[in-house]
Amino acid sequence: MSTPPVKLFRINTGSCNGCDVEFVATAFVDKFQISSMNVELVENVEESNLLVITGPLTSKSESFLKKYISKLKKPYAVVGVGTCSISCGIFRDSYSINGPIDKFIDVNVNVAGCPPRPESIAEGIAKGIKVLELKSEGEETPQKIEQILIGFEAPKKFRGRMSLNETICTACRTCETVCPSTAIKITKTQNGFIHNIWHNSCCYCGNCAFFCPTGAIYSTNNFDTVKLQNEKFSDLNTGIINLSTCSSCGESYMPPSSGLLGKAYIHNNLKKLNKSICSKCRKEENFKRMYA
Amino acid sequence: MSKQITIGPFHPELEESVYFKLEADENRVVTKVNVINGFIHRGMESLVTKKNFMQNLILTERVCSLCSNNHPFTYVLAAEKIAGVQIPLRAEALRVVADEVKRTASDLFNLSMLTHLAHEHDLMKDTLNTRELMQDLKESIWGNRMDMSVNQLTGVKYDLNDETVKTILDTATKVEERVLKLREDYNNSTSFKDKTVGVGVLPHKDALEIGVTGPVARGSGINNDVRVKAPYSLYAIRPELQPKVTLFEEGDVFARAMARFGDILEALRILKDVVSNLPDGKTYLEKRPHIPAGEAVVRTEAPRGELIYYLKTDGSQKPVRMRWKVPTFTNWEALKVMILGDKVDNVTMILNSIDPCISCTER
Ligand code: SF4
Ligand code: SF4
Ligand code: SF4
């Protein structure tokens, strides 16, 4: 006896259509492996047991989403596709956004990306099916599901999960300023700074990397952004930026980047500068050099 | 006896959420059209005034992911107009490269959806697989399949080298061959033509009255391509790049599809020409401009037609006002003419034939 297919229904709660377009590609292009999964796209939400939801949930969509949810029959699994669906992403601060969707429905799997690659959407659906199977057998949703689909690769230039080289970051906050979806938060601590990137709010635009004066923040081509709901807030990249100790006066200070020094001392050979002194001592040294 | 029929707001045949309340007679012919909008309203006009000029490079991209290059492109043109900066020639060329790549992919997606809704499975697969070539190209050079993150104030964020130019040329040649073949297949498929010829007709006169733009206008015999009528960027510097648009008189779903084929082939020609003749020089100006107080209006040709940006600044880091007139705004009105008197079962296909971008329109 063959198992009945999983019945998938997609709800767009106000997406920029990127995620929906890529969902279509995922569903109909063979290389994304959906055809091997025994899923069927259905016309009525009543028949479905796998919901794919995109978008940040606009106020107008809210009542309709609730109505559609009330028609679902248990057990069902929910996959949120796109950064918007997880955290409202780039639209979070708007008056007309009532999401994220997990305020109204128990989401099981989140697929971050803006839009995510079809490979990631397919993985999200595969994980959703896994959760559904477990639910049908009366089991709890696990804390983690290992990667299901294999054989996918991303091109070198793909803008995936952001990463930070904490040794060259100077906590200048440029990245925080240019990030359109407030995914970066830099906090001052006693010994320096903590630099956090929240992957579930990031829209993978690369703005931070482009404008960063030191090249400390960069995109990797890692597209492992399909996570279970319990990992929603812990999927961070945390960098610890320590202050240095001034070799002259012993005070703690944040060293400037060589890029910045290069701009300040255009006529000097940077190699000759003593780089490990604080700004106060540098002022003094400069004064002596020029007038002593 | 008239019957009430509702479609949406969430429906597998609707890419974006919209709610149709139709009335139809006993032959399922539509007698009244009522459309309820607002599902994709994200308050973008307010949001852009809360973000700085750098953040808006990306936020404007998320107005709509299908014309996600045209939005930031038009936005930076407006900001540069206010700041009075002239960008390097190479940057102009690179902007147009990205734009024509997006146009090709966007039009191919629309055709895939059309054949999907017409239940022409093989044509749909072929079209979608052809689009995949463009998607792979975008991902390998710009890092994402939809949002290319190309534009910045005073230029672009990326550059091309011999290797990437070759990748683009190879892909464009391959896509061109397949598009020519696809156009032939569409023309030779009697079942596809049966479903689309004479369906959703927008007569020339109505098209003029409503002021439709883009492929919808070209399908009804009107040429108002902004790249030709009011050239900007490289289209103004090198007039020979301007597209030789293909016009059709029939004004039906089929004609609009064919107009898109014309657009794709011209986009590929422009693309190949520009990457083969890339000017030397910088990709952006080192000095970032201060955007003074001012106002600007700029228009460009998006894959769906004319896109207008209004930008007002006050010398601070954020816009005071930004407003759009998007192609779908005018094309949407034409739907009422197209759907009325047609079959209920054709509604989603007719909707698709204007290549609606609801996320642009409701933003
Ligand atoms: S996650 Fe990004 S691509 Fe997807 S709907 Fe939101 S803004 Fe669009
Ligand atoms: S990552 Fe770059 S931009 Fe961000 S704080 Fe560090 S140095 Fe500055
Ligand atoms: S890529 Fe960088 S700038 Fe863009 S959303 Fe992510 S953290 Fe922010």
XYZ file of C-alpha atoms and ligand atoms in Angstrom:
679
model
C 0.000 0.000 0.000
C 1.429 3.353 -0.992
C 1.254 6.267 1.414
C -1.064 9.123 0.426
C 0.737 12.243 -0.791
C 1.407 15.187 1.471
C -0.993 17.999 0.547
C 0.632 21.365 0.289
C -1.106 24.739 0.329
C 0.730 28.050 -0.002
C -0.389 31.288 1.628
C 1.121 34.610 0.632
C 0.604 37.036 3.515
C 2.039 40.049 1.718
C 5.375 39.043 0.290
C 7.377 41.098 -2.189
C 6.659 38.060 -4.414
C 10.292 36.925 -4.445
C 9.565 33.991 -2.203
C 6.437 33.018 -4.118
C 8.160 33.161 -7.470
C 10.954 30.992 -6.160
C 8.419 28.623 -4.643
C 7.008 28.093 -8.133
C 10.509 27.392 -9.434
C 11.081 24.965 -6.562
C 7.844 23.157 -7.285
C 8.220 22.828 -11.047
C 11.912 22.614 -11.846
C 13.008 19.010 -11.562
C 16.501 19.587 -10.234
C 15.120 20.852 -6.930
C 13.948 17.355 -6.041
C 10.385 18.170 -4.984
C 9.089 15.667 -7.515
C 10.745 12.901 -5.503
C 8.923 13.861 -2.327
C 5.359 12.675 -2.865
C 3.806 16.127 -2.415
C 0.738 17.399 -4.168
C -0.302 21.056 -4.481
C -3.948 21.366 -3.479
C -6.605 23.963 -4.267
C -8.364 24.040 -0.908
C -6.812 24.718 2.414
C -9.253 22.243 4.018
C -7.537 19.311 2.343
C -4.014 20.377 3.133
C -1.680 19.160 5.835
C 1.439 21.091 4.904
C 1.211 24.872 4.880
C 3.871 27.002 3.247
C 3.557 30.614 4.354
C 5.430 33.564 2.866
C 5.399 37.260 3.699
C 5.423 39.453 6.807
C 1.629 39.294 7.354
C 0.035 42.567 6.357
C -2.881 43.829 8.429
C -5.311 43.106 5.632
C -4.166 39.482 5.391
C -4.488 38.788 9.098
C -8.194 38.014 9.310
C -8.023 35.859 6.187
C -5.036 33.945 7.519
C -6.945 33.229 10.732
C -9.952 32.060 8.751
C -7.820 29.719 6.667
C -6.050 28.366 9.756
C -9.385 27.574 11.393
C -10.217 25.282 8.482
C -7.129 23.088 8.917
C -7.447 19.555 10.223
C -4.794 18.113 12.521
C -2.145 16.907 12.149
C -0.495 19.513 9.969
C 2.932 21.100 9.690
C 3.840 24.698 8.892
C 6.870 25.913 6.960
C 7.666 29.630 6.893
C 9.513 30.595 3.724
C 11.617 33.752 3.603
C 13.059 36.032 6.241
C 9.803 38.033 6.212
C 7.796 35.123 7.463
C 10.168 34.500 10.366
C 10.763 38.006 11.705
C 9.055 40.382 9.216
C 12.632 41.149 8.156
C 13.011 44.356 6.234
C 9.357 45.408 6.742
C 9.343 45.014 10.519
C 8.979 48.686 11.413
C 5.931 49.353 9.260
C 2.489 50.328 10.548
C 0.734 47.827 8.326
C 2.615 44.715 9.388
C 0.991 42.465 11.977
C 3.355 39.528 11.765
C 5.393 37.516 12.133
C 3.094 34.621 11.428
C 4.123 32.642 14.503
C 1.919 34.997 16.537
C -1.049 33.221 14.972
C 0.051 29.712 14.110
C 2.611 27.220 15.413
C 5.383 27.294 12.857
C 7.602 24.217 12.672
C 10.274 24.997 10.112
C 11.780 28.351 9.113
C 13.597 28.974 5.854
C 15.614 32.188 6.049
C 16.677 33.936 2.867
C 15.489 36.853 0.817
C 14.372 35.015 -1.169
C 15.866 31.674 -0.135
C 17.351 29.500 -2.862
C 14.969 26.854 -4.208
C 17.415 24.344 -2.748
C 16.668 25.771 0.707
C 12.916 25.945 0.086
C 12.994 22.283 -0.962
C 14.921 21.399 2.181
C 12.328 23.310 4.220
C 9.529 21.316 2.633
C 11.425 18.064 3.250
C 11.834 18.976 6.912
C 8.158 19.985 7.090
C 7.203 16.547 5.781
C 9.425 14.951 8.413
C 7.710 16.938 11.188
C 4.323 15.951 9.778
C 5.266 12.267 9.794
C 6.345 12.498 13.418
C 3.153 14.330 14.350
C 1.021 11.687 12.629
C 2.736 9.062 14.725
C 1.938 11.092 17.831
C 5.533 12.081 18.449
C 6.970 15.385 19.585
C 8.731 17.721 17.193
C 12.449 17.121 17.683
C 14.942 19.827 18.643
C 16.939 19.359 15.473
C 16.609 17.608 12.133
C 19.767 16.920 10.161
C 20.040 18.036 6.529
C 17.769 15.814 4.422
C 18.512 16.679 0.786
C 22.033 16.129 -0.446
C 24.013 17.121 -3.488
C 23.233 20.840 -3.587
C 26.024 23.363 -3.952
C 26.106 27.138 -4.132
C 28.262 29.249 -6.434
C 31.230 30.973 -4.819
C 29.618 34.394 -5.052
C 26.301 33.349 -3.524
C 25.302 35.716 -0.733
C 24.591 33.326 2.112
C 25.030 33.482 5.851
C 27.017 36.525 6.939
C 30.125 36.114 9.026
C 32.504 38.385 10.915
C 36.248 38.438 11.231
C 36.323 39.770 14.769
C 40.057 40.467 14.788
C 39.779 43.255 12.213
C 36.359 44.697 13.100
C 36.707 48.060 14.832
C 33.083 48.343 15.960
C 32.652 51.447 13.816
C 28.949 50.622 13.372
C 28.872 51.321 9.639
C 27.299 47.917 9.043
C 24.657 48.577 11.666
C 23.823 51.886 9.957
C 23.489 50.581 6.415
C 21.704 47.324 7.282
C 18.163 47.730 5.965
C 16.595 45.054 8.120
C 18.161 45.779 11.497
C 19.859 42.407 11.591
C 23.035 43.739 13.191
C 23.341 44.847 16.773
C 26.573 46.048 18.318
C 26.586 46.296 22.102
C 29.218 47.903 24.281
C 30.650 45.750 27.046
C 33.321 46.337 29.644
C 36.139 44.919 27.524
C 34.960 45.923 24.103
C 31.956 45.159 21.957
C 29.691 42.290 21.015
C 28.713 42.187 17.354
C 25.607 40.118 16.626
C 24.106 39.225 13.244
C 20.669 37.643 13.447
C 20.379 35.367 10.423
C 16.595 35.262 10.712
C 16.310 39.007 10.231
C 19.046 39.357 7.610
C 17.925 39.861 4.027
C 21.296 38.683 2.685
C 21.760 41.878 0.706
C 25.468 42.311 1.325
C 25.121 46.041 2.050
C 27.111 45.665 5.277
C 29.969 43.886 3.521
C 30.046 46.449 0.730
C 30.231 49.468 3.015
C 32.358 47.993 5.837
C 35.624 49.981 5.807
C 37.749 47.106 7.090
C 36.292 44.148 5.246
C 35.538 42.497 8.583
C 31.982 41.477 7.715
C 31.481 39.243 4.693
C 29.004 36.882 3.092
C 29.791 33.205 2.958
C 28.130 30.976 0.399
C 26.649 28.843 3.165
C 22.911 28.432 2.531
C 22.131 26.291 5.538
C 19.288 28.538 6.674
C 16.581 25.940 7.201
C 16.040 25.688 10.936
C 13.397 24.488 13.342
C 11.297 26.999 15.237
C 13.159 26.423 18.513
C 16.317 27.769 16.861
C 14.625 30.978 15.708
C 16.272 33.357 18.152
C 19.527 31.485 18.673
C 20.618 31.422 15.036
C 23.145 34.213 15.473
C 26.644 35.024 14.428
C 28.316 36.474 17.487
C 31.649 38.247 17.304
C 33.558 39.460 20.344
C 35.628 42.536 19.696
C 38.189 43.192 22.366
C 39.780 46.493 23.200
C 43.563 46.686 22.936
C 45.965 47.944 25.538
C 47.944 51.036 24.599
C 51.634 50.184 24.527
C 52.481 53.625 25.797
C 50.034 54.500 28.582
C 48.408 51.134 29.240
C 44.822 52.366 28.753
C 42.258 50.214 26.910
C 41.291 51.572 23.510
C 39.778 50.520 20.178
C 42.458 50.577 17.471
C 41.494 52.315 14.238
C 41.513 50.294 11.032
C 44.493 50.643 8.728
C 42.048 51.958 6.108
C 41.090 54.805 8.397
C 44.709 55.512 9.333
C 45.575 55.567 5.658
C 42.968 58.265 5.106
C 44.177 60.307 8.062
C 47.877 60.067 7.232
C 47.910 60.296 3.456
C 51.450 61.679 3.335
C 52.984 59.170 5.701
C 54.195 55.663 5.281
C 51.735 53.691 7.391
C 54.372 51.112 8.224
C 56.321 53.724 10.127
C 53.369 54.617 12.363
C 53.241 53.065 15.768
C 49.910 51.327 15.451
C 49.532 50.058 18.959
C 48.951 53.327 20.777
C 45.703 54.986 21.809
C 44.428 58.178 20.236
C 45.552 60.327 23.165
C 49.111 59.050 22.949
C 49.042 59.405 19.178
C 48.129 63.051 19.497
C 51.042 63.529 21.811
C 53.402 61.663 19.522
C 52.269 63.716 16.543
C 52.762 66.920 18.431
C 56.281 65.934 19.412
C 57.097 64.833 15.885
C 56.010 68.136 14.444
C 57.129 70.634 17.077
C 59.688 69.039 19.356
C -29.614 33.918 -13.434
C -26.395 35.456 -12.274
C -24.079 33.675 -9.928
C -21.547 35.015 -7.421
C -18.090 33.583 -7.781
C -15.134 34.360 -5.557
C -11.487 33.674 -6.262
C -8.803 34.167 -3.612
C -7.416 35.832 -1.677
C -5.123 32.850 -1.186
C -5.292 30.564 -4.186
C -2.695 28.360 -5.865
C -3.270 30.042 -9.227
C -2.678 33.483 -7.773
C 0.978 34.259 -7.312
C 0.055 37.182 -5.103
C -2.956 37.589 -2.867
C -5.953 39.346 -4.382
C -9.647 38.786 -3.949
C -12.025 38.596 -6.917
C -15.761 38.814 -6.466
C -17.313 38.126 -9.839
C -20.800 37.757 -11.154
C -21.358 35.403 -14.027
C -24.325 34.249 -16.111
C -25.382 30.650 -16.757
C -22.662 30.238 -19.404
C -19.987 31.247 -16.880
C -19.456 34.509 -18.717
C -18.382 37.309 -16.389
C -20.958 40.095 -16.116
C -19.535 42.059 -13.214
C -16.019 42.449 -11.883
C -15.192 43.476 -8.363
C -11.604 43.304 -7.133
C -10.605 43.696 -3.510
C -7.041 44.828 -2.991
C -4.718 45.680 -0.164
C -3.321 42.307 0.851
C 0.233 43.225 -0.074
C 0.204 46.708 1.445
C 3.342 46.921 3.562
C 3.409 50.668 4.105
C 6.483 51.133 1.934
C 6.009 54.875 1.388
C 6.195 55.422 5.112
C 8.960 52.892 5.604
C 11.345 54.522 3.109
C 11.178 57.804 5.022
C 12.344 56.007 8.161
C 15.418 54.520 6.511
C 18.556 56.278 5.325
C 19.709 56.519 1.715
C 21.962 53.450 2.036
C 19.253 51.277 3.560
C 16.829 52.375 0.871
C 19.103 50.915 -1.812
C 17.902 47.558 -0.536
C 14.426 48.431 0.690
C 13.412 49.713 -2.751
C 14.594 46.390 -4.139
C 12.011 44.669 -1.927
C 9.116 46.673 -3.344
C 8.909 43.831 -5.825
C 11.355 41.020 -6.464
C 10.499 40.634 -10.141
C 11.522 44.140 -11.136
C 13.871 44.354 -8.172
C 16.571 46.013 -10.224
C 14.401 48.755 -11.685
C 13.352 50.108 -8.321
C 16.787 50.874 -6.882
C 17.933 51.894 -10.379
C 15.231 54.545 -10.646
C 15.707 55.549 -7.021
C 19.445 56.222 -7.453
C 18.768 58.124 -10.679
C 16.442 60.397 -8.714
C 18.907 60.853 -5.857
C 21.755 61.540 -8.289
C 19.610 64.059 -10.117
C 19.075 65.953 -6.867
C 22.771 65.740 -5.955
C 23.789 66.688 -9.501
C 26.337 63.896 -9.881
C 27.512 62.383 -13.124
C 28.433 58.751 -12.736
C 31.247 56.961 -14.631
C 30.356 55.568 -18.047
C 31.281 52.051 -17.006
C 28.772 52.282 -14.165
C 26.029 53.332 -16.577
C 26.799 50.287 -18.697
C 26.837 47.932 -15.731
C 23.462 49.253 -14.597
C 21.954 48.497 -17.976
C 23.505 45.007 -17.991
C 21.767 44.170 -14.719
C 18.535 45.689 -15.926
C 18.313 43.688 -19.121
C 19.235 40.474 -17.295
C 16.336 41.070 -14.924
C 13.979 41.939 -17.766
C 14.716 38.673 -19.523
C 14.204 36.600 -16.382
C 11.060 38.462 -15.404
C 9.415 38.073 -18.806
C 10.335 34.395 -18.921
C 8.709 33.900 -15.549
C 5.528 35.540 -16.746
C 5.428 33.272 -19.791
C 5.970 30.226 -17.577
C 3.012 31.220 -15.429
C 0.904 31.841 -18.512
C 1.529 28.387 -19.941
C 1.028 26.929 -16.471
C -2.403 28.544 -16.198
C -3.224 27.472 -19.753
C -2.376 23.906 -18.670
C 0.331 23.615 -21.295
C 2.631 21.589 -19.113
C 5.433 20.972 -21.613
C 5.633 24.597 -22.719
C 5.639 25.652 -19.091
C 8.531 23.333 -18.222
C 10.545 24.494 -21.222
C 10.007 28.153 -20.389
C 10.789 27.697 -16.719
C 13.929 25.714 -17.516
C 15.053 28.481 -19.868
C 14.524 30.974 -17.071
C 16.713 28.788 -14.862
C 19.679 29.666 -17.094
C 19.143 33.325 -16.235
C 18.650 32.478 -12.559
C 21.929 30.564 -12.452
C 23.640 33.467 -14.164
C 22.323 35.949 -11.604
C 23.311 33.735 -8.726
C 26.829 33.121 -9.990
C 27.635 36.767 -10.707
C 25.453 38.814 -8.373
C 24.918 36.316 -5.566
C 21.138 35.943 -5.509
C 18.570 34.607 -7.941
C 16.147 37.514 -7.512
C 17.670 40.467 -5.685
C 20.900 41.458 -7.368
C 21.886 44.344 -5.071
C 23.545 46.141 -7.959
C 22.981 49.852 -7.540
C 24.479 52.356 -5.169
C 24.612 56.135 -5.156
C 27.187 57.184 -7.788
C 27.469 53.809 -9.453
C 27.262 50.095 -8.970
C 28.538 47.608 -6.427
C 29.863 45.010 -8.854
C 32.263 44.767 -11.746
C 32.717 42.372 -14.638
C 35.938 40.784 -15.866
C 36.773 38.789 -19.002
C 35.569 35.592 -17.417
C 32.190 36.923 -16.269
C 31.660 38.723 -19.574
C 32.155 35.401 -21.304
C 29.691 33.706 -18.937
C 27.102 36.365 -19.750
C 27.674 36.087 -23.512
C 27.471 32.287 -23.429
C 24.295 32.334 -21.377
C 22.693 35.027 -23.542
C 23.444 33.042 -26.700
C 22.034 29.865 -25.223
C 18.918 31.608 -23.911
C 18.390 33.334 -27.246
C 18.404 30.026 -29.125
C 15.936 28.549 -26.700
C 13.693 31.614 -26.730
C 13.494 31.558 -30.528
C 12.547 27.894 -30.356
C 10.003 28.602 -27.604
C 8.373 31.341 -29.624
C 7.988 28.915 -32.483
C 6.533 26.273 -30.152
C 4.022 28.737 -28.732
C 3.010 29.677 -32.272
C 2.734 26.060 -33.392
C 0.700 24.867 -30.440
C -2.914 24.941 -31.568
C -4.171 24.079 -28.107
C -2.281 27.001 -26.587
C -3.522 29.356 -29.285
C -7.086 28.134 -28.808
C -6.897 29.168 -25.174
C -5.237 32.535 -25.669
C -6.140 34.018 -29.066
C -9.135 36.306 -28.772
C -9.125 35.987 -24.990
C -8.941 38.999 -22.679
C -9.006 41.492 -25.508
C -7.939 45.074 -24.877
C -8.792 47.085 -28.004
C -6.344 49.761 -29.140
C -8.812 52.537 -28.282
C -9.305 51.377 -24.686
C -5.589 50.845 -24.308
C -4.973 54.475 -25.255
C -7.732 55.737 -23.009
C -6.540 53.821 -19.960
C -2.909 54.640 -20.644
C -1.511 51.139 -20.322
C 2.235 50.633 -20.555
C 4.870 48.026 -21.290
C 4.069 44.738 -23.016
C 0.353 45.329 -22.385
C 0.533 48.479 -24.507
C 2.691 46.773 -27.135
C 0.152 43.927 -27.343
C -2.488 46.534 -28.250
C -0.346 48.314 -30.827
C 1.058 51.148 -28.722
C 4.729 51.887 -28.416
C 5.460 53.943 -25.334
C 8.653 52.261 -24.196
C 10.450 54.772 -21.968
C 13.835 53.594 -23.244
C 12.753 54.938 -26.650
C 10.470 57.852 -25.766
C 12.556 59.381 -22.986
C 15.888 57.574 -22.974
C 17.979 57.640 -19.813
C 21.326 56.289 -18.653
C 23.158 54.331 -21.364
C 20.084 54.271 -23.637
C 20.515 58.038 -23.983
C 24.292 57.894 -24.411
C 24.160 55.103 -26.983
C 20.849 55.495 -28.877
C 21.539 52.421 -31.014
C 20.842 50.367 -27.896
C 17.230 51.454 -27.739
C 14.976 48.459 -28.286
C 13.209 47.968 -31.569
C 9.927 47.095 -29.950
C 7.607 44.529 -31.453
C 4.000 45.679 -31.743
C 0.836 43.617 -32.087
C -2.639 44.832 -32.884
C -4.791 42.023 -31.521
C -4.674 43.054 -27.863
C -5.352 39.537 -26.590
C -3.495 37.273 -24.165
C -1.537 35.743 -27.038
C -0.446 39.127 -28.398
C 0.835 40.206 -24.999
C 2.816 36.980 -24.718
C 4.343 37.583 -28.149
C 5.176 41.180 -27.205
C 7.110 39.760 -24.266
C 9.037 37.464 -26.578
C 9.975 40.578 -28.558
C 11.107 42.288 -25.361
C 13.232 39.313 -24.339
C 15.020 39.088 -27.678
C 15.774 42.805 -27.658
C 16.950 42.608 -24.041
C 19.372 39.854 -25.020
C 20.636 41.878 -27.975
C 21.221 44.913 -25.744
C 22.871 42.752 -23.107
C 25.300 41.182 -25.558
C 26.130 44.526 -27.113
C 26.792 46.256 -23.783
C 29.004 43.550 -22.285
C 30.992 43.290 -25.517
C 31.627 47.037 -25.531
C 32.132 47.774 -21.859
C 33.702 51.200 -21.371
C 36.795 51.324 -19.175
C 36.848 53.232 -15.960
C 35.531 53.233 -12.442
C 32.386 51.498 -11.273
C 31.502 54.246 -8.811
C 32.773 57.542 -7.509
C 34.984 57.270 -4.471
C 33.448 60.360 -2.893
C 29.941 59.671 -1.626
C 27.646 62.566 -2.446
C 25.733 64.606 0.035
C 22.112 64.638 -1.039
C 20.967 68.260 -0.647
C 17.390 69.429 -0.300
C 15.518 69.002 -3.542
C 12.960 67.179 -5.621
C 13.237 64.927 -8.627
C 11.041 62.864 -10.896
C 12.571 60.066 -12.941
C 11.035 57.447 -15.171
C 12.393 54.189 -16.529
C 11.116 51.143 -18.383
C 10.590 48.215 -16.020
C 9.787 44.746 -17.392
C 6.100 45.616 -16.952
C 6.272 49.143 -18.333
C 6.775 52.682 -17.180
C 8.015 53.180 -13.626
C 8.046 56.707 -12.181
C 9.835 57.766 -9.012
C 9.227 60.971 -7.143
C 11.821 61.790 -4.500
C 11.918 64.736 -2.111
C 14.829 65.399 0.201
C 15.681 68.002 2.819
C 19.430 67.588 3.114
C 19.214 64.994 5.883
C 20.169 61.341 5.649
C 16.623 60.188 4.901
C 14.112 61.011 2.182
C 11.214 63.250 3.166
C 8.936 61.655 0.640
C 9.214 58.956 -1.950
C 6.377 58.012 -4.219
C 5.982 55.592 -7.078
C 3.803 55.229 -10.112
C 4.226 51.606 -11.065
C 3.304 49.961 -14.389
C 0.634 47.722 -12.905
C -1.229 50.747 -11.547
C -2.451 51.677 -15.027
C -2.445 48.186 -16.494
C -4.699 47.023 -13.661
C -7.532 49.263 -14.868
C -7.434 47.501 -18.209
C -8.328 44.230 -16.478
C -11.921 45.356 -16.193
C -12.132 45.690 -19.978
C -10.323 42.382 -20.513
C -12.280 40.254 -18.040
C -15.774 41.577 -18.678
C -17.576 39.319 -21.124
C -14.935 36.617 -20.910
C -15.197 33.219 -19.242
C -14.762 32.826 -15.485
C -12.230 30.071 -16.109
C -10.045 32.520 -18.000
C -9.874 35.077 -15.200
C -6.587 34.018 -13.607
C -4.983 33.666 -17.030
C -6.114 37.132 -18.101
C -4.866 38.531 -14.812
C -1.503 36.918 -15.468
C -1.399 38.348 -18.987
C -0.920 41.886 -17.679
C 1.972 40.462 -15.642
C 0.533 42.085 -12.543
C 2.875 43.147 -9.852
C 0.598 43.611 -6.909
C 3.454 44.090 -4.483
C 4.534 47.120 -6.547
C 1.048 48.524 -6.771
C -0.071 48.085 -3.196
C 3.462 48.294 -1.781
S 11.820 37.274 2.453
Fe 12.624 38.745 0.984
S 12.122 37.859 -1.008
Fe 10.850 36.822 0.505
S 8.956 37.997 0.526
Fe 10.257 38.836 2.132
S 11.312 40.552 1.172
Fe 10.486 39.270 -0.466
S 31.955 44.830 10.666
Fe 32.924 46.493 9.548
S 31.340 48.070 9.440
Fe 30.729 46.653 11.017
S 31.501 47.522 12.912
Fe 33.028 46.066 12.184
S 34.447 47.296 10.975
Fe 32.595 48.539 11.238
S 23.491 41.244 4.520
Fe 24.247 42.656 6.063
S 23.264 44.604 5.610
Fe 22.121 43.028 4.525
S 20.493 42.486 5.937
Fe 22.153 41.058 6.310
S 23.306 41.940 7.955
Fe 21.998 43.560 7.144
